[in-house]
JSON list of C-alpha atoms and ligand atoms in Angstrom, two decimals:
[
{"chain": "A", "resi": 1464, "resn": "UNK", "atom": "CA", "xyz": [91.51, 111.77, 93.09]},
{"chain": "A", "resi": 1465, "resn": "UNK", "atom": "CA", "xyz": [92.10, 110.19, 96.60]},
{"chain": "A", "resi": 1466, "resn": "UNK", "atom": "CA", "xyz": [91.05, 112.42, 99.39]},
{"chain": "A", "resi": 1467, "resn": "UNK", "atom": "CA", "xyz": [92.11, 111.98, 102.97]},
{"chain": "A", "resi": 1468, "resn": "UNK", "atom": "CA", "xyz": [89.16, 112.92, 105.34]},
{"chain": "A", "resi": 1469, "resn": "UNK", "atom": "CA", "xyz": [89.83, 114.55, 108.70]},
{"chain": "A", "resi": 1470, "resn": "UNK", "atom": "CA", "xyz": [87.01, 115.34, 111.44]},
{"chain": "A", "resi": 1471, "resn": "UNK", "atom": "CA", "xyz": [88.85, 118.57, 112.01]},
{"chain": "A", "resi": 1472, "resn": "UNK", "atom": "CA", "xyz": [87.97, 119.69, 108.59]},
{"chain": "A", "resi": 1473, "resn": "UNK", "atom": "CA", "xyz": [84.39, 119.04, 108.75]},
{"chain": "A", "resi": 1474, "resn": "UNK", "atom": "CA", "xyz": [82.19, 122.04, 108.13]},
{"chain": "A", "resi": 1475, "resn": "UNK", "atom": "CA", "xyz": [78.43, 120.88, 108.73]},
{"chain": "A", "resi": 1476, "resn": "UNK", "atom": "CA", "xyz": [77.21, 124.72, 107.88]},
{"chain": "A", "resi": 1477, "resn": "UNK", "atom": "CA", "xyz": [78.52, 124.06, 104.35]},
{"chain": "A", "resi": 1478, "resn": "UNK", "atom": "CA", "xyz": [76.60, 120.86, 103.99]},
{"chain": "A", "resi": 1479, "resn": "UNK", "atom": "CA", "xyz": [73.59, 122.83, 105.48]},
{"chain": "A", "resi": 1480, "resn": "UNK", "atom": "CA", "xyz": [74.03, 125.55, 103.25]},
{"chain": "A", "resi": 1481, "resn": "UNK", "atom": "CA", "xyz": [73.96, 123.39, 99.76]},
{"chain": "A", "resi": 1482, "resn": "UNK", "atom": "CA", "xyz": [71.02, 121.49, 101.12]},
{"chain": "A", "resi": 1483, "resn": "UNK", "atom": "CA", "xyz": [68.91, 124.62, 101.73]},
{"chain": "A", "resi": 1484, "resn": "UNK", "atom": "CA", "xyz": [69.97, 126.19, 98.32]},
{"chain": "A", "resi": 1485, "resn": "UNK", "atom": "CA", "xyz": [69.38, 123.42, 96.41]},
{"chain": "A", "resi": 1486, "resn": "UNK", "atom": "CA", "xyz": [66.56, 121.85, 98.47]},
{"chain": "A", "resi": 1487, "resn": "UNK", "atom": "CA", "xyz": [68.01, 118.30, 98.12]},
{"chain": "A", "resi": 1488, "resn": "UNK", "atom": "CA", "xyz": [69.20, 116.31, 101.17]},
{"chain": "A", "resi": 1489, "resn": "UNK", "atom": "CA", "xyz": [72.51, 114.53, 100.29]},
{"chain": "A", "resi": 1490, "resn": "UNK", "atom": "CA", "xyz": [72.05, 111.80, 102.67]},
{"chain": "A", "resi": 1491, "resn": "UNK", "atom": "CA", "xyz": [69.57, 110.50, 99.99]},
{"chain": "A", "resi": 1492, "resn": "UNK", "atom": "CA", "xyz": [72.62, 109.80, 98.02]},
{"chain": "A", "resi": 1493, "resn": "UNK", "atom": "CA", "xyz": [73.80, 105.96, 98.22]},
{"chain": "A", "resi": 1494, "resn": "UNK", "atom": "CA", "xyz": [76.94, 106.27, 96.39]},
{"chain": "A", "resi": 1495, "resn": "UNK", "atom": "CA", "xyz": [76.04, 104.22, 93.29]},
{"chain": "A", "resi": 1496, "resn": "UNK", "atom": "CA", "xyz": [78.40, 106.18, 91.15]},
{"chain": "A", "resi": 1497, "resn": "UNK", "atom": "CA", "xyz": [75.48, 106.00, 88.23]},
{"chain": "A", "resi": 1498, "resn": "UNK", "atom": "CA", "xyz": [75.85, 109.81, 87.92]},
{"chain": "A", "resi": 1499, "resn": "UNK", "atom": "CA", "xyz": [79.68, 109.76, 87.07]},
{"chain": "A", "resi": 1500, "resn": "UNK", "atom": "CA", "xyz": [78.96, 107.10, 84.82]},
{"chain": "A", "resi": 1501, "resn": "UNK", "atom": "CA", "xyz": [76.74, 108.88, 82.68]},
{"chain": "A", "resi": 1502, "resn": "UNK", "atom": "CA", "xyz": [78.75, 112.43, 83.04]},
{"chain": "A", "resi": 1503, "resn": "UNK", "atom": "CA", "xyz": [79.75, 113.67, 79.69]},
{"chain": "A", "resi": 1504, "resn": "UNK", "atom": "CA", "xyz": [82.58, 115.98, 81.31]},
{"chain": "A", "resi": 1505, "resn": "UNK", "atom": "CA", "xyz": [83.58, 113.43, 84.41]},
{"chain": "A", "resi": 1506, "resn": "UNK", "atom": "CA", "xyz": [86.92, 112.58, 82.56]},
{"chain": "A", "resi": 1507, "resn": "UNK", "atom": "CA", "xyz": [87.53, 115.97, 82.26]},
{"chain": "A", "resi": 1508, "resn": "UNK", "atom": "CA", "xyz": [87.14, 116.87, 85.85]},
{"chain": "A", "resi": 1509, "resn": "UNK", "atom": "CA", "xyz": [89.16, 116.67, 88.77]},
{"chain": "A", "resi": 1510, "resn": "UNK", "atom": "CA", "xyz": [86.31, 114.70, 90.93]},
{"chain": "A", "resi": 1511, "resn": "UNK", "atom": "CA", "xyz": [83.25, 112.91, 89.62]},
{"chain": "A", "resi": 1512, "resn": "UNK", "atom": "CA", "xyz": [79.55, 114.12, 90.53]},
{"chain": "A", "resi": 1513, "resn": "UNK", "atom": "CA", "xyz": [79.44, 111.06, 92.89]},
{"chain": "A", "resi": 1514, "resn": "UNK", "atom": "CA", "xyz": [82.77, 112.43, 94.68]},
{"chain": "A", "resi": 1515, "resn": "UNK", "atom": "CA", "xyz": [81.70, 115.90, 94.89]},
{"chain": "A", "resi": 1516, "resn": "UNK", "atom": "CA", "xyz": [78.43, 115.03, 96.61]},
{"chain": "A", "resi": 1517, "resn": "UNK", "atom": "CA", "xyz": [80.00, 112.77, 98.84]},
{"chain": "A", "resi": 1518, "resn": "UNK", "atom": "CA", "xyz": [82.40, 115.59, 99.64]},
{"chain": "A", "resi": 1519, "resn": "UNK", "atom": "CA", "xyz": [79.71, 118.04, 100.31]},
{"chain": "A", "resi": 1520, "resn": "UNK", "atom": "CA", "xyz": [77.75, 115.68, 102.39]},
{"chain": "A", "resi": 1521, "resn": "UNK", "atom": "CA", "xyz": [80.86, 115.11, 104.35]},
{"chain": "A", "resi": 1522, "resn": "UNK", "atom": "CA", "xyz": [80.89, 118.79, 105.14]},
{"chain": "A", "resi": 1523, "resn": "UNK", "atom": "CA", "xyz": [84.77, 119.08, 103.22]},
{"chain": "A", "resi": 1524, "resn": "UNK", "atom": "CA", "xyz": [84.10, 122.65, 102.01]},
{"chain": "A", "resi": 1525, "resn": "UNK", "atom": "CA", "xyz": [87.62, 123.72, 101.30]},
{"chain": "A", "resi": 1526, "resn": "UNK", "atom": "CA", "xyz": [87.96, 120.26, 99.26]},
{"chain": "A", "resi": 1527, "resn": "UNK", "atom": "CA", "xyz": [85.02, 120.98, 97.40]},
{"chain": "A", "resi": 1528, "resn": "UNK", "atom": "CA", "xyz": [85.91, 124.94, 96.80]},
{"chain": "A", "resi": 1529, "resn": "UNK", "atom": "CA", "xyz": [89.15, 123.92, 95.30]},
{"chain": "A", "resi": 1530, "resn": "UNK", "atom": "CA", "xyz": [88.33, 121.46, 92.72]},
{"chain": "A", "resi": 1531, "resn": "UNK", "atom": "CA", "xyz": [86.93, 122.64, 89.59]},
{"chain": "A", "resi": 1532, "resn": "UNK", "atom": "CA", "xyz": [84.21, 120.05, 88.86]},
{"chain": "A", "resi": 1533, "resn": "UNK", "atom": "CA", "xyz": [81.24, 122.52, 89.73]},
{"chain": "A", "resi": 1534, "resn": "UNK", "atom": "CA", "xyz": [82.75, 124.87, 87.00]},
{"chain": "A", "resi": 1535, "resn": "UNK", "atom": "CA", "xyz": [82.65, 122.28, 84.52]},
{"chain": "A", "resi": 1536, "resn": "UNK", "atom": "CA", "xyz": [79.43, 120.85, 84.97]},
{"chain": "A", "resi": 1537, "resn": "UNK", "atom": "CA", "xyz": [77.48, 121.37, 81.88]},
{"chain": "A", "resi": 1538, "resn": "UNK", "atom": "CA", "xyz": [73.98, 121.21, 83.35]},
{"chain": "A", "resi": 1539, "resn": "UNK", "atom": "CA", "xyz": [73.10, 118.69, 81.10]},
{"chain": "A", "resi": 1540, "resn": "UNK", "atom": "CA", "xyz": [70.54, 116.71, 83.37]},
{"chain": "A", "resi": 1541, "resn": "UNK", "atom": "CA", "xyz": [71.81, 113.48, 82.30]},
{"chain": "A", "resi": 1542, "resn": "UNK", "atom": "CA", "xyz": [72.73, 112.25, 85.87]},
{"chain": "A", "resi": 1543, "resn": "UNK", "atom": "CA", "xyz": [69.49, 113.77, 87.39]},
{"chain": "A", "resi": 1544, "resn": "UNK", "atom": "CA", "xyz": [67.48, 111.61, 84.79]},
{"chain": "A", "resi": 1545, "resn": "UNK", "atom": "CA", "xyz": [69.03, 108.38, 85.96]},
{"chain": "A", "resi": 1546, "resn": "UNK", "atom": "CA", "xyz": [70.03, 109.10, 89.84]},
{"chain": "A", "resi": 1547, "resn": "UNK", "atom": "CA", "xyz": [67.93, 105.80, 91.54]},
{"chain": "A", "resi": 1548, "resn": "UNK", "atom": "CA", "xyz": [67.59, 108.11, 94.42]},
{"chain": "A", "resi": 1549, "resn": "UNK", "atom": "CA", "xyz": [65.74, 111.04, 92.36]},
{"chain": "A", "resi": 1550, "resn": "UNK", "atom": "CA", "xyz": [68.64, 113.44, 93.43]},
{"chain": "A", "resi": 1551, "resn": "UNK", "atom": "CA", "xyz": [68.43, 116.83, 91.53]},
{"chain": "A", "resi": 1552, "resn": "UNK", "atom": "CA", "xyz": [72.50, 116.69, 90.99]},
{"chain": "A", "resi": 1553, "resn": "UNK", "atom": "CA", "xyz": [72.72, 119.81, 88.77]},
{"chain": "A", "resi": 1554, "resn": "UNK", "atom": "CA", "xyz": [70.53, 121.56, 91.47]},
{"chain": "A", "resi": 1555, "resn": "UNK", "atom": "CA", "xyz": [73.39, 120.73, 93.88]},
{"chain": "A", "resi": 1556, "resn": "UNK", "atom": "CA", "xyz": [76.21, 121.62, 92.04]},
{"chain": "A", "resi": 1557, "resn": "UNK", "atom": "CA", "xyz": [74.71, 124.80, 91.24]},
{"chain": "A", "resi": 1558, "resn": "UNK", "atom": "CA", "xyz": [74.20, 125.44, 94.81]},
{"chain": "A", "resi": 1559, "resn": "UNK", "atom": "CA", "xyz": [77.88, 124.57, 95.35]},
{"chain": "A", "resi": 1560, "resn": "UNK", "atom": "CA", "xyz": [78.67, 127.60, 92.54]},
{"chain": "A", "resi": 1561, "resn": "UNK", "atom": "CA", "xyz": [76.23, 129.99, 94.21]},
{"chain": "A", "resi": 1562, "resn": "UNK", "atom": "CA", "xyz": [78.35, 129.82, 97.47]},
{"chain": "A", "resi": 1563, "resn": "UNK", "atom": "CA", "xyz": [81.24, 131.48, 95.70]},
{"chain": "A", "resi": 1564, "resn": "UNK", "atom": "CA", "xyz": [79.34, 133.60, 93.56]},
{"chain": "A", "resi": 1565, "resn": "UNK", "atom": "CA", "xyz": [77.35, 134.84, 96.42]},
{"chain": "A", "resi": 1566, "resn": "UNK", "atom": "CA", "xyz": [80.62, 136.28, 97.97]},
{"chain": "A", "resi": 1567, "resn": "UNK", "atom": "CA", "xyz": [80.83, 138.34, 94.68]},
{"chain": "A", "resi": 1568, "resn": "UNK", "atom": "CA", "xyz": [83.79, 136.18, 93.45]},
{"chain": "A", "resi": 1569, "resn": "UNK", "atom": "CA", "xyz": [83.83, 135.46, 89.86]},
{"chain": "A", "resi": 1570, "resn": "UNK", "atom": "CA", "xyz": [85.05, 132.39, 88.43]},
{"chain": "A", "resi": 1571, "resn": "UNK", "atom": "CA", "xyz": [85.98, 133.75, 85.18]},
{"chain": "A", "resi": 1572, "resn": "UNK", "atom": "CA", "xyz": [86.63, 137.52, 84.84]},
{"chain": "A", "resi": 1573, "resn": "UNK", "atom": "CA", "xyz": [85.49, 139.21, 81.86]},
{"chain": "A", "resi": 1574, "resn": "UNK", "atom": "CA", "xyz": [87.64, 141.70, 81.54]},
{"chain": "A", "resi": 1575, "resn": "UNK", "atom": "CA", "xyz": [90.75, 139.32, 81.53]},
{"chain": "A", "resi": 1576, "resn": "UNK", "atom": "CA", "xyz": [89.55, 137.41, 78.58]},
{"chain": "A", "resi": 1577, "resn": "UNK", "atom": "CA", "xyz": [92.04, 138.21, 75.80]},
{"chain": "A", "resi": 1578, "resn": "UNK", "atom": "CA", "xyz": [90.76, 140.58, 72.93]},
{"chain": "A", "resi": 1579, "resn": "UNK", "atom": "CA", "xyz": [89.92, 138.87, 69.64]},
{"chain": "A", "resi": 1580, "resn": "UNK", "atom": "CA", "xyz": [88.91, 135.54, 71.18]},
{"chain": "A", "resi": 1581, "resn": "UNK", "atom": "CA", "xyz": [85.60, 136.44, 70.41]},
{"chain": "A", "resi": 1582, "resn": "UNK", "atom": "CA", "xyz": [86.11, 135.65, 67.04]},
{"chain": "A", "resi": 1583, "resn": "UNK", "atom": "CA", "xyz": [86.95, 131.93, 67.71]},
{"chain": "A", "resi": 1584, "resn": "UNK", "atom": "CA", "xyz": [84.24, 131.63, 70.72]},
{"chain": "A", "resi": 1585, "resn": "UNK", "atom": "CA", "xyz": [80.47, 131.80, 69.64]},
{"chain": "A", "resi": 1586, "resn": "UNK", "atom": "CA", "xyz": [78.68, 134.51, 71.48]},
{"chain": "A", "resi": 1587, "resn": "UNK", "atom": "CA", "xyz": [76.23, 132.68, 72.93]},
{"chain": "A", "resi": 1588, "resn": "UNK", "atom": "CA", "xyz": [78.90, 130.61, 74.54]},
{"chain": "A", "resi": 1589, "resn": "UNK", "atom": "CA", "xyz": [80.31, 133.68, 76.14]},
{"chain": "A", "resi": 1590, "resn": "UNK", "atom": "CA", "xyz": [77.06, 134.83, 77.42]},
{"chain": "A", "resi": 1591, "resn": "UNK", "atom": "CA", "xyz": [76.37, 131.42, 78.83]},
{"chain": "A", "resi": 1592, "resn": "UNK", "atom": "CA", "xyz": [79.68, 131.65, 80.67]},
{"chain": "A", "resi": 1593, "resn": "UNK", "atom": "CA", "xyz": [79.09, 135.04, 82.37]},
{"chain": "A", "resi": 1594, "resn": "UNK", "atom": "CA", "xyz": [75.70, 134.04, 83.30]},
{"chain": "A", "resi": 1595, "resn": "UNK", "atom": "CA", "xyz": [77.07, 130.93, 84.97]},
{"chain": "A", "resi": 1596, "resn": "UNK", "atom": "CA", "xyz": [80.52, 131.74, 86.21]},
{"chain": "A", "resi": 1597, "resn": "UNK", "atom": "CA", "xyz": [79.93, 135.43, 87.29]},
{"chain": "A", "resi": 1598, "resn": "UNK", "atom": "CA", "xyz": [78.70, 136.95, 90.38]},
{"chain": "B", "resi": 550, "resn": "SF4", "atom": "S1", "xyz": [73.27, 108.53, 90.99]},
{"chain": "B", "resi": 550, "resn": "SF4", "atom": "FE1", "xyz": [72.25, 109.55, 92.48]},
{"chain": "B", "resi": 550, "resn": "SF4", "atom": "S2", "xyz": [72.37, 107.84, 94.45]},
{"chain": "B", "resi": 550, "resn": "SF4", "atom": "FE2", "xyz": [73.80, 107.33, 92.80]},
{"chain": "B", "resi": 550, "resn": "SF4", "atom": "S3", "xyz": [75.97, 108.23, 93.12]},
{"chain": "B", "resi": 550, "resn": "SF4", "atom": "FE3", "xyz": [75.04, 109.77, 92.03]},
{"chain": "B", "resi": 550, "resn": "SF4", "atom": "S4", "xyz": [73.80, 111.08, 93.63]},
{"chain": "B", "resi": 550, "resn": "SF4", "atom": "FE4", "xyz": [74.55, 109.35, 94.31]},
{"chain": "B", "resi": 551, "resn": "SF4", "atom": "S1", "xyz": [74.72, 117.82, 84.89]},
{"chain": "B", "resi": 551, "resn": "SF4", "atom": "FE1", "xyz": [77.10, 118.12, 85.33]},
{"chain": "B", "resi": 551, "resn": "SF4", "atom": "S2", "xyz": [77.26, 116.35, 86.50]},
{"chain": "B", "resi": 551, "resn": "SF4", "atom": "FE2", "xyz": [75.34, 115.91, 85.66]},
{"chain": "B", "resi": 551, "resn": "SF4", "atom": "S3", "xyz": [75.67, 114.85, 83.82]},
{"chain": "B", "resi": 551, "resn": "SF4", "atom": "FE3", "xyz": [75.55, 116.83, 83.11]},
{"chain": "B", "resi": 551, "resn": "SF4", "atom": "S4", "xyz": [77.72, 117.60, 83.27]},
{"chain": "B", "resi": 551, "resn": "SF4", "atom": "FE4", "xyz": [77.63, 115.78, 84.37]}
]
């Protein structure tokens, strides 16, 4: 997805918050794209792991908060194992999710789930989705 960057939209506090919550310095990323190449859900997302880290490092809060990738990430750790800079990418993505959840905003609303769908979806998947996607 192409993004136009504008210095007026830079939010350094957002970058700082993600770094503080994750404990990962985003400037370590050299944008090699190894994480994107390994990510099993990259093709289903609106940005790649490399792009979300780049946008976060550049303080593009609105763009990062408006893409769905942080919620699609399966926290599988494939990217983290191969990142040449040793970045814990899932932790960075978790920090992005937490910024929303700490405002008491749910990404999925348990009561909006259609009655009867629990016969098609494994219960463990629902429990894990509630843990990851609700405040
Ligand atoms: S693999 Fe690591 S260094 Fe390379 S783009 Fe991903 S986060 Fe950045
Ligand atoms: S942890 Fe998330 S970003 Fe990293 S490879 Fe797995 S799904 Fe992709």
